[in-house]
mmCIF file of C-alpha atoms in Angstrom:
data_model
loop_
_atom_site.group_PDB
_atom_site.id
_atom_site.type_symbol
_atom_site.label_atom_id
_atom_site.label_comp_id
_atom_site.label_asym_id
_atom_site.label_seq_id
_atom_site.Cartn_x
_atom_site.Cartn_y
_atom_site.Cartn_z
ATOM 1 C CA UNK A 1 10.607 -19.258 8.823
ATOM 2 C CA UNK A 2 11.422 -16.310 6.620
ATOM 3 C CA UNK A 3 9.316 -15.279 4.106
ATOM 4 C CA UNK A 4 10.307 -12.806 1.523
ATOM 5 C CA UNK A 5 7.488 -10.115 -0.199
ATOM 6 C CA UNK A 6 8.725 -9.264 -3.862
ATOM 7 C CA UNK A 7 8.663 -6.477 -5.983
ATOM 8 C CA UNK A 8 6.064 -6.858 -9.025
ATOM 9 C CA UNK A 9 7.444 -6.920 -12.347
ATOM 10 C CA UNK A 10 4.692 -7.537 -14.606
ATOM 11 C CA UNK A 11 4.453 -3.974 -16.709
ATOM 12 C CA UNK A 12 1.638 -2.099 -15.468
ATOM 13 C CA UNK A 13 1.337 -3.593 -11.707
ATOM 14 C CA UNK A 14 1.593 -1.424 -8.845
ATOM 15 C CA UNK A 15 0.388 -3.526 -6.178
ATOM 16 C CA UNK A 16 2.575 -5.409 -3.520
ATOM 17 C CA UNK A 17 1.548 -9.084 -2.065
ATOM 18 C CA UNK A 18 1.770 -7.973 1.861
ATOM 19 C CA UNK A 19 1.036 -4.743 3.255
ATOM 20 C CA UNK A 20 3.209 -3.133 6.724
ATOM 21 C CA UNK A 21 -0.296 -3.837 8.458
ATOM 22 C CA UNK A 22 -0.267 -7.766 7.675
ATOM 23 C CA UNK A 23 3.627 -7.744 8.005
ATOM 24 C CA UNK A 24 3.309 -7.019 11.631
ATOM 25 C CA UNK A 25 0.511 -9.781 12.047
ATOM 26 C CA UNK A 26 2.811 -11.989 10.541
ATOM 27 C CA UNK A 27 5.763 -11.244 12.371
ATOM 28 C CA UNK A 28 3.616 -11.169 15.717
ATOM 29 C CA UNK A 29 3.069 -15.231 14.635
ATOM 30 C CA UNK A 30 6.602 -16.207 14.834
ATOM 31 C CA UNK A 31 7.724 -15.577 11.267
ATOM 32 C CA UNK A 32 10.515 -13.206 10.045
ATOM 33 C CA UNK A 33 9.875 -10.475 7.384
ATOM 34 C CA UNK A 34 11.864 -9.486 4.435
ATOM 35 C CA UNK A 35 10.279 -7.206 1.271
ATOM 36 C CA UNK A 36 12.517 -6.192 -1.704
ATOM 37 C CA UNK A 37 13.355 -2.059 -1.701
ATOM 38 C CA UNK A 38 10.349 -0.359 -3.253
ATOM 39 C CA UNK A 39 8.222 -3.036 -3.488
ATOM 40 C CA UNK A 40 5.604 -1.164 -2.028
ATOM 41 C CA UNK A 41 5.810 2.205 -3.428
ATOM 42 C CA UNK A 42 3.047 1.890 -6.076
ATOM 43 C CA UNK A 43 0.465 1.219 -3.544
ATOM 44 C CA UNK A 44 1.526 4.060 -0.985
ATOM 45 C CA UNK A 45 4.088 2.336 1.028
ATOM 46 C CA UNK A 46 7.130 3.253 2.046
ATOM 47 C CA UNK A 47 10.206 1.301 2.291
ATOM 48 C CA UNK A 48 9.971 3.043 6.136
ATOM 49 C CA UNK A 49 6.659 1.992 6.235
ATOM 50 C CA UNK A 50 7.781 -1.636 6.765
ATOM 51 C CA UNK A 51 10.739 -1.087 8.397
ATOM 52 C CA UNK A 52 8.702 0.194 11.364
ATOM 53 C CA UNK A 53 6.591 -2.653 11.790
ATOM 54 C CA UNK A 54 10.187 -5.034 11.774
ATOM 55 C CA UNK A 55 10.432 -6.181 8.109
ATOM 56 C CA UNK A 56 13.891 -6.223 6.745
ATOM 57 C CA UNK A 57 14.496 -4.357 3.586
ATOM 58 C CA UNK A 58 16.856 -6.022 1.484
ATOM 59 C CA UNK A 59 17.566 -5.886 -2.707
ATOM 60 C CA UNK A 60 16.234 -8.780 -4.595
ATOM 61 C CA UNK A 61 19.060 -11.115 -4.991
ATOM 62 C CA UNK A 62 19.080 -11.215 -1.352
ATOM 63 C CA UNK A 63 15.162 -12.032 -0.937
ATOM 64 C CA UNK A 64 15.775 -14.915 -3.057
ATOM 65 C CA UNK A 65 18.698 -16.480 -1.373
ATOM 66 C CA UNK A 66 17.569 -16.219 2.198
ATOM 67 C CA UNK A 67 13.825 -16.114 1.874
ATOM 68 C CA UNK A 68 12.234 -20.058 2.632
ATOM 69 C CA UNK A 69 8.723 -18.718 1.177
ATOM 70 C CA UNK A 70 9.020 -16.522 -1.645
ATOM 71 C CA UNK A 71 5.406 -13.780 -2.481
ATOM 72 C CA UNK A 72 4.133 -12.615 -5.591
ATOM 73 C CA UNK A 73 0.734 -11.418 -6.825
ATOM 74 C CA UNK A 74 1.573 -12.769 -10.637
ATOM 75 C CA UNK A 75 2.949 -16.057 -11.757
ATOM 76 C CA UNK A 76 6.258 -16.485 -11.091
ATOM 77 C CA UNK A 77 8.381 -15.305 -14.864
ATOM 78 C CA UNK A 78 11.421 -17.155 -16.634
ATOM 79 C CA UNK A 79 13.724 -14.087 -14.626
ATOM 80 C CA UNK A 80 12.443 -15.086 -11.337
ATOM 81 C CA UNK A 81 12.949 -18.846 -11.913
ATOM 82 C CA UNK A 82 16.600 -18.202 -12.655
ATOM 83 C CA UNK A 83 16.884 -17.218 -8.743
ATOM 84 C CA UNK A 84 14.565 -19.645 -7.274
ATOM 85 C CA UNK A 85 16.672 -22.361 -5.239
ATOM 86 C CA UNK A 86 15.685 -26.259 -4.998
ATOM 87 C CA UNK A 87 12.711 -26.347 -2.111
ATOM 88 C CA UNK A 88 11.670 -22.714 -1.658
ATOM 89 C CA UNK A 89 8.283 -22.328 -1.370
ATOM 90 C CA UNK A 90 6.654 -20.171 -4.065
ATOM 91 C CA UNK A 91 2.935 -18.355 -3.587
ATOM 92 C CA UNK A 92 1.094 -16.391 -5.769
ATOM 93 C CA UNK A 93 -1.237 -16.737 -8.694
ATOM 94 C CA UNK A 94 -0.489 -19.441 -11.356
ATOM 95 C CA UNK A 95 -3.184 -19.703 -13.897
ATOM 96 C CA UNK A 96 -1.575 -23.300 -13.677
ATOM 97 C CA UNK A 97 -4.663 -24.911 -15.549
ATOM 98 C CA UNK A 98 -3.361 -22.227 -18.814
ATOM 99 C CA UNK A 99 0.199 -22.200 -18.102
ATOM 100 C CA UNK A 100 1.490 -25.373 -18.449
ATOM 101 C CA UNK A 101 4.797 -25.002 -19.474
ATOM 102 C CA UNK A 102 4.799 -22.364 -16.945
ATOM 103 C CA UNK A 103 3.921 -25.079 -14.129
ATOM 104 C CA UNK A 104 6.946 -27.762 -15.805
ATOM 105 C CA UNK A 105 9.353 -24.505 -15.321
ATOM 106 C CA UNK A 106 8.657 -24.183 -11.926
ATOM 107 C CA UNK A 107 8.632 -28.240 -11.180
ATOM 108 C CA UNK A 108 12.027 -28.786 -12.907
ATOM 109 C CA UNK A 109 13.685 -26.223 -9.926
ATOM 110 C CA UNK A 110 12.780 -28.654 -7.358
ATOM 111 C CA UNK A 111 10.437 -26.277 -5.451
ATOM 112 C CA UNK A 112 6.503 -26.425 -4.665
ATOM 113 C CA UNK A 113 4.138 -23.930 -5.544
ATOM 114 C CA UNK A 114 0.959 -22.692 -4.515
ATOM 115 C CA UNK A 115 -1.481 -21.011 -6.598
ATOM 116 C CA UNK A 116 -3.986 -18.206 -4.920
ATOM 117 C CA UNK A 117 -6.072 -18.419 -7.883
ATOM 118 C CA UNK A 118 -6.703 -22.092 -7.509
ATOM 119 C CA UNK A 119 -8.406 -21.180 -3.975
ATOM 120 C CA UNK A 120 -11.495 -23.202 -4.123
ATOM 121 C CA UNK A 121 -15.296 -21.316 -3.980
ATOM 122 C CA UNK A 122 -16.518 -22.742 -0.740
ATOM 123 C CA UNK A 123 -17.628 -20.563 2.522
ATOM 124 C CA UNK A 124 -14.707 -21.416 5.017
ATOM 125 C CA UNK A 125 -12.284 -20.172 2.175
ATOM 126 C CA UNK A 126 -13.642 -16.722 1.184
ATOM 127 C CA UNK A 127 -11.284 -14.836 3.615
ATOM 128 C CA UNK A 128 -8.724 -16.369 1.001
ATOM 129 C CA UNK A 129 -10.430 -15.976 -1.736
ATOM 130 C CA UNK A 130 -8.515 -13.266 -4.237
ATOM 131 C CA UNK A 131 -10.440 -13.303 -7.523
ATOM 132 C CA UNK A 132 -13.407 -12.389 -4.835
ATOM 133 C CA UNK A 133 -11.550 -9.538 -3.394
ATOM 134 C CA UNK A 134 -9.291 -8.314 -7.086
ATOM 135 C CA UNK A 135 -12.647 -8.379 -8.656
ATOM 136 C CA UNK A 136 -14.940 -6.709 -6.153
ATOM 137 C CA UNK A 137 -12.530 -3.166 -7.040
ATOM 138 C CA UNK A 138 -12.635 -4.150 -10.865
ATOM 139 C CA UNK A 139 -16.184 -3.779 -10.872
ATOM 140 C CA UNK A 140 -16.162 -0.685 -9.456
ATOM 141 C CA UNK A 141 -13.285 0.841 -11.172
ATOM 142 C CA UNK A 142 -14.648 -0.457 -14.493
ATOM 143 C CA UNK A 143 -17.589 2.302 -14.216
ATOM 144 C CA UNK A 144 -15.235 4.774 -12.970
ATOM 145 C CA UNK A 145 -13.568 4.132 -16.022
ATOM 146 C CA UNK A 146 -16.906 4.123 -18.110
ATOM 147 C CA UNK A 147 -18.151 7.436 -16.876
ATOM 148 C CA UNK A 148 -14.839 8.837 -17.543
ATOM 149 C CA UNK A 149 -14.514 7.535 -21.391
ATOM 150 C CA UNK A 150 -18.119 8.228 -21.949
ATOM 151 C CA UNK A 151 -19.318 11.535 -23.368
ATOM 152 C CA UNK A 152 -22.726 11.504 -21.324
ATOM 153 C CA UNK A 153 -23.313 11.753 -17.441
ATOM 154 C CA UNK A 154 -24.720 8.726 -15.621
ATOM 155 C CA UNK A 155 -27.994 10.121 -13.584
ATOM 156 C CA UNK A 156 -31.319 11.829 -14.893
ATOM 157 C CA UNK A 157 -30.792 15.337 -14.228
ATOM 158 C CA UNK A 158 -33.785 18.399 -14.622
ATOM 159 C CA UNK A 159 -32.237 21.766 -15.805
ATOM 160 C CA UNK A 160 -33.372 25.262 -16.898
ATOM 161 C CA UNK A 161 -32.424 24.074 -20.007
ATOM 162 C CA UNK A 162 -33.991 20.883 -20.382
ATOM 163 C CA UNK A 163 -33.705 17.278 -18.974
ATOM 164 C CA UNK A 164 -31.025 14.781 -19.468
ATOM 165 C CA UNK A 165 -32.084 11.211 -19.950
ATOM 166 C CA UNK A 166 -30.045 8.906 -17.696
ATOM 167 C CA UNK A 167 -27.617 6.688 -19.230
ATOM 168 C CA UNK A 168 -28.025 3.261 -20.111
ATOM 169 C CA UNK A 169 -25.840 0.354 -18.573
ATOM 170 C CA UNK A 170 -25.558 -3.042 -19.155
ATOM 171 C CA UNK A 171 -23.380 -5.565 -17.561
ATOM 172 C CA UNK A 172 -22.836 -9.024 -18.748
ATOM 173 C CA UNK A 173 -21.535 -10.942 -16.225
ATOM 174 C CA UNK A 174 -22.834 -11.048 -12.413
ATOM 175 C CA UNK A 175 -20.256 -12.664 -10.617
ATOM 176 C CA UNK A 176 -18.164 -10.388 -8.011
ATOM 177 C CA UNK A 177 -16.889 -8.147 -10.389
ATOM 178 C CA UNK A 178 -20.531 -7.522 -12.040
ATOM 179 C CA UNK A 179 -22.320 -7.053 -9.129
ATOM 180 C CA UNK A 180 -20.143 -4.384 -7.695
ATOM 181 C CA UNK A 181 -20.589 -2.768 -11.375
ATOM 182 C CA UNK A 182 -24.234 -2.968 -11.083
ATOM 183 C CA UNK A 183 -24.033 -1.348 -7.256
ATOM 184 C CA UNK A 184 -21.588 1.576 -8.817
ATOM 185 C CA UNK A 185 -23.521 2.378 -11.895
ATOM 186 C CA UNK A 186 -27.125 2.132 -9.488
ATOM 187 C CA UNK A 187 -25.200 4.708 -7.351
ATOM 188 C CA UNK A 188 -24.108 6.946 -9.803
ATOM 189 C CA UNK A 189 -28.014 7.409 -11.849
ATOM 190 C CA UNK A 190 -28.092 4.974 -14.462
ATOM 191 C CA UNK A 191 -30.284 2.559 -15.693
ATOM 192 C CA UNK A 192 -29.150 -0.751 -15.654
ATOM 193 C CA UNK A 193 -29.743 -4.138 -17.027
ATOM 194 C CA UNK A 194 -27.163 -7.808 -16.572
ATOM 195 C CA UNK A 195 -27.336 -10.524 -18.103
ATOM 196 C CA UNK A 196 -25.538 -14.349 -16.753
ATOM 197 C CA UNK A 197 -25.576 -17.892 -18.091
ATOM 198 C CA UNK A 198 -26.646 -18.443 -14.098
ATOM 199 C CA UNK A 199 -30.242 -18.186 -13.861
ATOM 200 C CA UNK A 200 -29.640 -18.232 -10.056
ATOM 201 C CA UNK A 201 -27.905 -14.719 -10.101
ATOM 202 C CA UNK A 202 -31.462 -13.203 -11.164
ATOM 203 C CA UNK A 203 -32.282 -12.389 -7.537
ATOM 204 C CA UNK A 204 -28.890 -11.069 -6.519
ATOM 205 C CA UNK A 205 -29.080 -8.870 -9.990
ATOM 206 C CA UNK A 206 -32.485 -7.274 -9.121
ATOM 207 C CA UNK A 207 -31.348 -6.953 -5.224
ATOM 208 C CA UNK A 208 -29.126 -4.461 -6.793
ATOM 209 C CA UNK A 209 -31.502 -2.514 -8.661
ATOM 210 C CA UNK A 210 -30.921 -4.188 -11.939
ATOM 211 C CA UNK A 211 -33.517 -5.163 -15.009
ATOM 212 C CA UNK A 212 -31.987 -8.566 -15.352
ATOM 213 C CA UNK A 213 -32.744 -10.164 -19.001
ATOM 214 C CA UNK A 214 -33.699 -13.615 -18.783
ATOM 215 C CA UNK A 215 -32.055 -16.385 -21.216
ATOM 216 C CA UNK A 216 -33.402 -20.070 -20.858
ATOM 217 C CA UNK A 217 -30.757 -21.586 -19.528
ATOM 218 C CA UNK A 218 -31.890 -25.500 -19.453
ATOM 219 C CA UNK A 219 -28.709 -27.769 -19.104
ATOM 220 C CA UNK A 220 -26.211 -24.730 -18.505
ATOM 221 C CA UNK A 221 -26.174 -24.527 -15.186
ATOM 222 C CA UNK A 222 -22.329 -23.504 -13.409
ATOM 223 C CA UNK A 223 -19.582 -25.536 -12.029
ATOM 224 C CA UNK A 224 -18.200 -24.567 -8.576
ATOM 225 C CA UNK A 225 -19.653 -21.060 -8.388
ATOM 226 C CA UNK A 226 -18.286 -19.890 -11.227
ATOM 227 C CA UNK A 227 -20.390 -19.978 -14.772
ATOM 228 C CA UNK A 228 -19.361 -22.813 -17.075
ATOM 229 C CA UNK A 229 -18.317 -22.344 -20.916
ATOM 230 C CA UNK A 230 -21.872 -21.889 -22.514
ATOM 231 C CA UNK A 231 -23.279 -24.296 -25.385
ATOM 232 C CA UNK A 232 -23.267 -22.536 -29.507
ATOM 233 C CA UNK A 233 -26.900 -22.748 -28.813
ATOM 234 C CA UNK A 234 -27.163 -20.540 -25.455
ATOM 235 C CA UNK A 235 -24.650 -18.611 -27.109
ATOM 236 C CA UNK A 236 -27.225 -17.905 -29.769
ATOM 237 C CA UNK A 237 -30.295 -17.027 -27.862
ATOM 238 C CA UNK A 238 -28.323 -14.814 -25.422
ATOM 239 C CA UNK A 239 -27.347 -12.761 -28.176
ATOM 240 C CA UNK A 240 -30.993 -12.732 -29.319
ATOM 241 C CA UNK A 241 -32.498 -11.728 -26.308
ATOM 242 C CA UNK A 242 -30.076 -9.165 -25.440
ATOM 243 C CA UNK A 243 -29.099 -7.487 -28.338
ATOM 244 C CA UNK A 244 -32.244 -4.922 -27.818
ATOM 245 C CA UNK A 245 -30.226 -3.990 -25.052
ATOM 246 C CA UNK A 246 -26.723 -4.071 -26.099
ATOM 247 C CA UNK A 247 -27.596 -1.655 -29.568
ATOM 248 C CA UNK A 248 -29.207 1.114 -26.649
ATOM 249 C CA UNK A 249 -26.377 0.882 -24.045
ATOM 250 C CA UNK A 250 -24.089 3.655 -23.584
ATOM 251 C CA UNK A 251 -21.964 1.629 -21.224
ATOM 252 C CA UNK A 252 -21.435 -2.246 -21.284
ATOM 253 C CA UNK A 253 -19.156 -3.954 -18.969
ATOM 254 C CA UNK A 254 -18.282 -7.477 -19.488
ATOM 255 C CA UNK A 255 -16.678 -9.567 -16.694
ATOM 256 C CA UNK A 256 -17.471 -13.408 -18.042
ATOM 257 C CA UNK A 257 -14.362 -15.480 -17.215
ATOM 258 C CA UNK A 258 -14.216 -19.347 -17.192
ATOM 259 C CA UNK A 259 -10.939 -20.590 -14.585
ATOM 260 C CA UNK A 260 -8.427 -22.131 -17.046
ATOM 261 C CA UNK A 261 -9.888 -21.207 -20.515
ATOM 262 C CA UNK A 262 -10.251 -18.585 -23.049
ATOM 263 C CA UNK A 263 -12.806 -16.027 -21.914
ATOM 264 C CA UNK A 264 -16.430 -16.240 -23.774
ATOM 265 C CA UNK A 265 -16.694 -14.130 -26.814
ATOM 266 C CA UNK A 266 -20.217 -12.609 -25.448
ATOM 267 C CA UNK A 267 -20.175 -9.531 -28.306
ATOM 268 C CA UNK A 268 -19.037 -9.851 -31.502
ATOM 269 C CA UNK A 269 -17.493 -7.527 -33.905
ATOM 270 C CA UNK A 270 -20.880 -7.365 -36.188
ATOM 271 C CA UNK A 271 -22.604 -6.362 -33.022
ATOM 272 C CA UNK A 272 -20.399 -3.996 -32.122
ATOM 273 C CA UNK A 273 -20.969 -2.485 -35.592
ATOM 274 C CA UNK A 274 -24.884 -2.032 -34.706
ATOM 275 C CA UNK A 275 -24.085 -0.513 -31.281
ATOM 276 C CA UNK A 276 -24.959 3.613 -31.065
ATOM 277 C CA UNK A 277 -22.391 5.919 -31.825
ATOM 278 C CA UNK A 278 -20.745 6.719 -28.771
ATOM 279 C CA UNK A 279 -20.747 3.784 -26.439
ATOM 280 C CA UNK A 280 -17.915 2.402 -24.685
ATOM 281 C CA UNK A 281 -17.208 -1.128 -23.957
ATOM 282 C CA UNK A 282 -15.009 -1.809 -20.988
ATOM 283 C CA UNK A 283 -14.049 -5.760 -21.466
ATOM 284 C CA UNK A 284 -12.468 -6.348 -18.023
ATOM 285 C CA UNK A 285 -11.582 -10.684 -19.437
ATOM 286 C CA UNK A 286 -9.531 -8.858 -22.214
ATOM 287 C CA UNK A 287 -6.302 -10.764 -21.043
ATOM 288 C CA UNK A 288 -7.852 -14.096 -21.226
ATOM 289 C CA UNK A 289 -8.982 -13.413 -24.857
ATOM 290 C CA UNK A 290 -11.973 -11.179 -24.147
ATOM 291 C CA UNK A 291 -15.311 -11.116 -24.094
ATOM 292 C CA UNK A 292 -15.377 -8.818 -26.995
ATOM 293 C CA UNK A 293 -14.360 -10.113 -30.091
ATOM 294 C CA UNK A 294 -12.664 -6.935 -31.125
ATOM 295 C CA UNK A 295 -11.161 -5.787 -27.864
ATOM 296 C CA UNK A 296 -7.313 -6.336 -27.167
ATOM 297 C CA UNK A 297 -5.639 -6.226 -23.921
ATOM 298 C CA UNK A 298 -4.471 -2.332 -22.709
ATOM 299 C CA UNK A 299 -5.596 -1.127 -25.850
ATOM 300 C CA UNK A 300 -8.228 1.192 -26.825
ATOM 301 C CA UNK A 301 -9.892 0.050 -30.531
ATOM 302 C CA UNK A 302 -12.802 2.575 -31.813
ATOM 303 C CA UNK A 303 -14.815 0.866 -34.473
ATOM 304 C CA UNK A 304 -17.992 2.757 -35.977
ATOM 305 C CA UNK A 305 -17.873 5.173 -32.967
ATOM 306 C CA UNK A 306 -17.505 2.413 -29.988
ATOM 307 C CA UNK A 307 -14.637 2.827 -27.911
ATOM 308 C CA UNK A 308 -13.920 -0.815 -27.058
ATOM 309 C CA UNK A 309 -11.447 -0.660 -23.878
ATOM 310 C CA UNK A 310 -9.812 -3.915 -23.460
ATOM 311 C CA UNK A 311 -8.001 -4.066 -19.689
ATOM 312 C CA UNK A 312 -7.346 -6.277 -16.445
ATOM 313 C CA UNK A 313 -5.820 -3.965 -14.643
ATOM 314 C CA UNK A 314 -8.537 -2.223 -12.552
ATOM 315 C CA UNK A 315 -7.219 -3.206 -9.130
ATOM 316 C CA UNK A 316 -4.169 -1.954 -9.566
ATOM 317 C CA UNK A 317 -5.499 1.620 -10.463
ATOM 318 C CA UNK A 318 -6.597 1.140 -6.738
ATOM 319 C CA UNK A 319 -3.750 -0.442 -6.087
ATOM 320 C CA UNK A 320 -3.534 0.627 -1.888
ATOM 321 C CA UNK A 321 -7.059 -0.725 -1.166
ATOM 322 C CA UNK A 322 -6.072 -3.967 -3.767
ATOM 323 C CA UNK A 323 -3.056 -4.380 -1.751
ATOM 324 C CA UNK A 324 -4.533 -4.162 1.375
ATOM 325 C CA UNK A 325 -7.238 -6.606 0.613
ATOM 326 C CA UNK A 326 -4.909 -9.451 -1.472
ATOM 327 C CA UNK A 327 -2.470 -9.342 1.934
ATOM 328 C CA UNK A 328 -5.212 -9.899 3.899
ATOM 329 C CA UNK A 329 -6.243 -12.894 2.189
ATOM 330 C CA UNK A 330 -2.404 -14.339 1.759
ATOM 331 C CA UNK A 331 -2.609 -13.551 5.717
ATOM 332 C CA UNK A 332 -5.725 -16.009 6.249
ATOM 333 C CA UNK A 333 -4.233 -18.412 3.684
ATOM 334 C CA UNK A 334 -0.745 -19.060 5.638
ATOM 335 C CA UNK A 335 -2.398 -19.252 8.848
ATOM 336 C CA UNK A 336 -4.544 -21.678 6.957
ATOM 337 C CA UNK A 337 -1.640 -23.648 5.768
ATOM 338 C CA UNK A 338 0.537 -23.893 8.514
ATOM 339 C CA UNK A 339 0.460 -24.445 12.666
ATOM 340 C CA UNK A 340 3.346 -22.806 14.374
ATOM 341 C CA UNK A 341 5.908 -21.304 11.867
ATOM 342 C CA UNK A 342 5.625 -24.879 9.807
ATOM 343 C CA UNK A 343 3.781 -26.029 7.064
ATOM 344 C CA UNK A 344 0.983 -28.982 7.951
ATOM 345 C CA UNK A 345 1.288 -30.455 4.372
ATOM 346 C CA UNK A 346 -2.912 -31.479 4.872
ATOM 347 C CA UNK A 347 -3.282 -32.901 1.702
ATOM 348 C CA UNK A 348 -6.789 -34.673 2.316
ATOM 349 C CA UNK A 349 -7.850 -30.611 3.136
ATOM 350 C CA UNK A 350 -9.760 -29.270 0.145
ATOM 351 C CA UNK A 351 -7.878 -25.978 0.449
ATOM 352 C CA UNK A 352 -4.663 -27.397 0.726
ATOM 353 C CA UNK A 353 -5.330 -30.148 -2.434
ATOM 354 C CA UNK A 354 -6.551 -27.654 -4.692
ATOM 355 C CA UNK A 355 -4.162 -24.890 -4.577
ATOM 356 C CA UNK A 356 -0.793 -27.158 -4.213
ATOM 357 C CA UNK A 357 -0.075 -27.486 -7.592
ATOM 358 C CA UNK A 358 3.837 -28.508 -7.410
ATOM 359 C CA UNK A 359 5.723 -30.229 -4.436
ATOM 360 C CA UNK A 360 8.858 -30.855 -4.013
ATOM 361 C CA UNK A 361 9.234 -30.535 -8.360
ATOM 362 C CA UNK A 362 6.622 -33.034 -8.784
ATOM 363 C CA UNK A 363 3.400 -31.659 -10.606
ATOM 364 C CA UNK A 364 -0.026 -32.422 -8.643
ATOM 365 C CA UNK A 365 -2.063 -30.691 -10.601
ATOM 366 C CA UNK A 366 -3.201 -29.754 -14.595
#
């Protein structure tokens, strides 16, 4: 079976779906390697780089026609449907439950398509799990980003000259993503404080070093390990109870994302306005609406002296170790999906049922 790696396209990715490392593990399984010229580049690796471990490099047009399972990191787009031939295999993140018409593109070519987003939260999948592993560097690299926006330092520090207070940090949020953000700030000096609609990441918060600020939850609890859209009401008292908080923070980072919906507005604009001149908000849901009602996707919006920073794109400022990681788990999924060189087609599997979203141009899942 040959399966061909492409090039990203989306405007601001520089990450690549399989990594020379993986190739060879691949290709020491029985299956034959092909990655688009450059594809790699952006992350650190060469077109060399792959040759060497027995990929062919070939242009695009070629990748299409003789490739049997085709590899992205984003959705498949309208240009890339134009080469897709009837029952090639497609894999890479679909959003299928928000991209509908997206999905009935993809369907009318006669192919099937798996979605790595759709990887269900359950223990034997983690080694598959991407949002896990994408999300793990966004935390991180959203305080990178914060410390370098700010216009304070993170830690207490004593000097001849006086002593600076440490800076304040609050993450809303404590999924993956928000508790590598809570480890990073910790690390760097700060004091920091989370909030989450899952009273059951209170532990995992304070593990970490964090002052987590309790909102009753009662009848919001989350669906499948991820945190569920919250009620007007919780809505309400969160913003209560946390607004103390939010108005002293120099640095907020909000992660909240629901699979398949508009992200939670968490802040709104009139909070914003009551927020200390100075602080930056780094609103890593920005492309699925935000969690800031005033923050816009790759933009930077300043209103009364907050620097709002709306991005997804943190992994792919890292994008070598990103890479590395999202081959790893396409790696695990494969050897997950197939026995030999050939798919198994398990459909009673939970892995298998979840993420197979079109087969053979028929749509299995909305």
């Amino acid at each position: 079976m040959k399966i061909g790696i492409l090039k990203e396209t989306l405007d601001g990715e520089r990450r690549v779906a399989i990594t020379p490392i993986i190739a060879k593990q691949l290709i020491a399984s029985g299956f034959e390697l092909l990655v688009e010229e450059g594809a790699g580049e952006y992350s650190s690796f060469l077109d060399s780089d792959y040759k060497n471990v027995g990929v062919a490099v070939e242009k695009r047009a070629v990748i299409f026609h003789e490739a049997q399972v085709l590899l992205k990191i984003n959705p498949f787009d309208e240009e890339d449907l134009k080469l897709v031939d009837e029952g090639q295999i497609l894999i890479s993140k679909l959003y299928h439950k928000s991209n509908p018409e997206l999905i009935k593109a993809i369907a009318n070519k006669g192919v099937t398509a798996f979605s790595m987003d759709a990887i269900p939260r359950i223990s034997r999948a983690q080694d598959m799990d991407v949002l896990s592993s994408q999300n793990n560097l966004a935390g991180y690299k959203a305080v990178i980003l914060g410390a370098i926006e700010m216009t304070k330092i993170f830690p207490l520090m004593m000097t001849s000259a006086g002593t600076i207070a440490p800076s304040r940090v609050l993450i809303y949020g404590i999924g993956v993503a928000g508790l590598q953000a809570i480890a990073t700030a910790k690390r760097l000096g700060a004091v920091v404080e989370a909030t989450d609609i899952r009273s059951e990441t209170k532990e995992q918060a304070e593990s970490l070093g964090a002052k987590f600020i309790l909102v009753d939850n009662e009848g919001e609890e989350s669906e499948g390990g991820y945190a569920k859209e919250a009620s007007a009401d919780y809505q309400k008292r969160q913003k209560e109870a946390v607004n103390k908080s939010l108005f002293q923070a120099d640095l907020v980072i909000t992660t909240a994302n629901i699979p398949g919906r508009k992200a939670p507005v968490l802040i709104t604009e009139d909070q914003v306005m009551q927020m200390k001149n100075g602080a930056v908000i780094i609103d890593l849901a920005a492309a699925q609406g935000g969690n800031c009602e005033v923050s816009q996707i790759n933009k930077t919006i300043v209103k009364n002296g907050v620097k709002v920073i709306g991005t997804s794109i943190d992994p792919r400022s890292v994008s070598t170790n990103a890479s590395d990681l999202y081959a790893k788990n396409i790696y695990n999924y494969i050897m997950h999906l197939t026995e030999g060189t050939n798919f198994k087609w398990d459909l009673d599997e939970e892995i298998t049922d979840e993420t197979l979203i079109v087969q053979n141009g028929t749509i299995r899942k909305n």
